[in-house]
Coordinates of C-alpha atoms in Angstrom, one line a residue:
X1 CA 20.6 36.9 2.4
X2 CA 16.8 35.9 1.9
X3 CA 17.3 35.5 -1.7
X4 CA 20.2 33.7 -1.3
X5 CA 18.5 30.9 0.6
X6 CA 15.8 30.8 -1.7
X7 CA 17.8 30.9 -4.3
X8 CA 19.7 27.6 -2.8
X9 CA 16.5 26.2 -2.0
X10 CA 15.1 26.2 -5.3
X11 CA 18.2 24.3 -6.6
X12 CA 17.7 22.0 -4.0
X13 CA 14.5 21.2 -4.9
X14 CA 15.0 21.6 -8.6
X15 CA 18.0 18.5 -8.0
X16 CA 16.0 16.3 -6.5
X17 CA 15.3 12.7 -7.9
X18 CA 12.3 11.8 -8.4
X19 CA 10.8 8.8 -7.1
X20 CA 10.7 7.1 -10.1
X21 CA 14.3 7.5 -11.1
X22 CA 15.2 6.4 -7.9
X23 CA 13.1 3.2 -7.9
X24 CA 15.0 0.2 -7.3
X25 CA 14.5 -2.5 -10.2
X26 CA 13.6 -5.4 -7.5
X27 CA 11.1 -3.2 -5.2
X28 CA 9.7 -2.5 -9.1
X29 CA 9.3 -6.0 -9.7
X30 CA 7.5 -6.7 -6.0
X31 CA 5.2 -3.3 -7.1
X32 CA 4.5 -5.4 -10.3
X33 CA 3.4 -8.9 -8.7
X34 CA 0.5 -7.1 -6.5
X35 CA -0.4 -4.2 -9.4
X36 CA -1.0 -7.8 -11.4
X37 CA -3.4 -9.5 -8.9
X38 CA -4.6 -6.1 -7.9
X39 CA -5.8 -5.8 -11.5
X40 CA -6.2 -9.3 -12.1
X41 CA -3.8 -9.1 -15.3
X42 CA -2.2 -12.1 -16.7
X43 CA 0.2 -9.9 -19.0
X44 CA 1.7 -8.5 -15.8
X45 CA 1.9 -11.3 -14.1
X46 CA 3.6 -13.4 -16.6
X47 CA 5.9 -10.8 -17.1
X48 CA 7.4 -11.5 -13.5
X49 CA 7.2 -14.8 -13.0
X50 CA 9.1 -17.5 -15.4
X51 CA 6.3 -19.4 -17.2
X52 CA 8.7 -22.7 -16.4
X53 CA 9.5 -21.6 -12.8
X54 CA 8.2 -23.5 -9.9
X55 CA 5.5 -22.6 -7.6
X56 CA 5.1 -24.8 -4.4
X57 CA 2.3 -24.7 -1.5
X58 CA 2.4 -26.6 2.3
X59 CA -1.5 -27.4 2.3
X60 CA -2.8 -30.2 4.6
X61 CA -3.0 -32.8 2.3
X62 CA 0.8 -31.9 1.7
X63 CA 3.3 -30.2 -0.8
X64 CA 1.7 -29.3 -4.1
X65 CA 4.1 -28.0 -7.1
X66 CA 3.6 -26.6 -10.3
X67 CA 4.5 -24.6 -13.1
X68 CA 3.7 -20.6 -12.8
X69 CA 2.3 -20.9 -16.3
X70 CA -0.4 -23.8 -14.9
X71 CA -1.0 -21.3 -11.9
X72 CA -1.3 -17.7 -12.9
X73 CA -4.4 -18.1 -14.2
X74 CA -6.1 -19.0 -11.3
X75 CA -4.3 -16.1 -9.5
X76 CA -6.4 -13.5 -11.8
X77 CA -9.9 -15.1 -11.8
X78 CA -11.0 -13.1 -8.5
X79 CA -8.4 -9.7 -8.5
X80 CA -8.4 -7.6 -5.4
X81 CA -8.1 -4.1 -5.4
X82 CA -7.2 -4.4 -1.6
X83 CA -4.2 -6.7 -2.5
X84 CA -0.8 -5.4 -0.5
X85 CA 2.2 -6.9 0.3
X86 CA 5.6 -5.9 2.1
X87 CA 9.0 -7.1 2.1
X88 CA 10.0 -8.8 5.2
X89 CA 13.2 -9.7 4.3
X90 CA 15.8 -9.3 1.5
X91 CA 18.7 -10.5 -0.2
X92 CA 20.7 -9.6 -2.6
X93 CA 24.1 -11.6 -4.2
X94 CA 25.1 -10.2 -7.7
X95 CA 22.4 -11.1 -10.2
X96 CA 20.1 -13.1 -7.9
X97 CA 18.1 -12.6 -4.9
X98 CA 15.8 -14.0 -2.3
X99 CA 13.0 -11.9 -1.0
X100 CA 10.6 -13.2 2.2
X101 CA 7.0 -11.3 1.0
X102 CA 4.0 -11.2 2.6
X103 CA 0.8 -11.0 0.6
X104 CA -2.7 -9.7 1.9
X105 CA -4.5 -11.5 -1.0
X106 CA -8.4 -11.8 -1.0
X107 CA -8.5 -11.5 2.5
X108 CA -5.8 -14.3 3.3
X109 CA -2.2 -13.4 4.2
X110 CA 0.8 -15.4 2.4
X111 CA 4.2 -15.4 3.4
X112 CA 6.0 -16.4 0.4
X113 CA 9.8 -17.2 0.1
X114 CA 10.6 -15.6 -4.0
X115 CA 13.9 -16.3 -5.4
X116 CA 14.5 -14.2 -8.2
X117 CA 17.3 -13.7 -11.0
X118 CA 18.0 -10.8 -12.6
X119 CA 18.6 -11.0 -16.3
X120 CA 18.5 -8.2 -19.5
X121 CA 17.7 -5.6 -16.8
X122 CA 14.6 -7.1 -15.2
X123 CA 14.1 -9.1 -12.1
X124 CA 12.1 -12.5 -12.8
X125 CA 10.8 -15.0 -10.4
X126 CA 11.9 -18.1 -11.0
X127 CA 10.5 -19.9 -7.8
X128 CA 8.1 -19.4 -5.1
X129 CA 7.3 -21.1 -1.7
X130 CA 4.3 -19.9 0.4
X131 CA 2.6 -20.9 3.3
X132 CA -0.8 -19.6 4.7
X133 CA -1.1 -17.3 7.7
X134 CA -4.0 -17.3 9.6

């Protein structure tokens, strides 16, 4: 009977999916956004975010928009390998998505509104709204 169990056991475990075969192609993407500022990598970075998508911040002297590929750069220049973000909300329809994210960035938290399409596979982000908690 013993070895019986363990025998079931050990397939069990032996079956089990790893975490990485398992990984969900959007929570991937999110993983990839903070690994880039984490690391302060441009390559990573670009490879999320649509060079032509839009990025758009509330600041006091109002809404500011841009291209990622004007702003990326200036995401990298101080990295921060404290950098951590989490999912607040989620949505997924087909091919395209809308994630509510907040950022601990450099010791400010962001609570950014991504919309994202899947295409070829990959998740990009083609447009970004964030607003500053204090």
């Amino acid at each position: 009977m013993k070895t019986s169990i363990a025998r079931l056991l050990t397939c069990l475990v032996g079956t089990a999916v790893s975490p990485s075969v398992a990984a969900d192609p959007l929570d991937t993407a999110l993983d990839a956004y903070v690994e880039g500022l984490r690391k302060g990598d441009l390559n990573i970075l670009q490879g999320l975010f649509l060079g032509e998508g839009q990025f758009c911040m509330n600041r006091q002297e109002g809404i500011r928009c841009s291209s990622f590929a004007a702003v990326l750069p200036s995401w990298i220049e101080k990295p921060d390998a404290q950098a951590a973000g989490r999912v607040r909300s989620r949505e997924v329809i087909g091919s395209m998505a809308r994630v509510t994210y907040q950022l601990d960035f450099n010791g400010t938290s962001y609570l950014d509104h991504l919309l994202l399409y899947e295409s070829a596979g990959r998740w990009r982000v083609v447009a970004k709204t964030t607003w500053v908690e204090k």
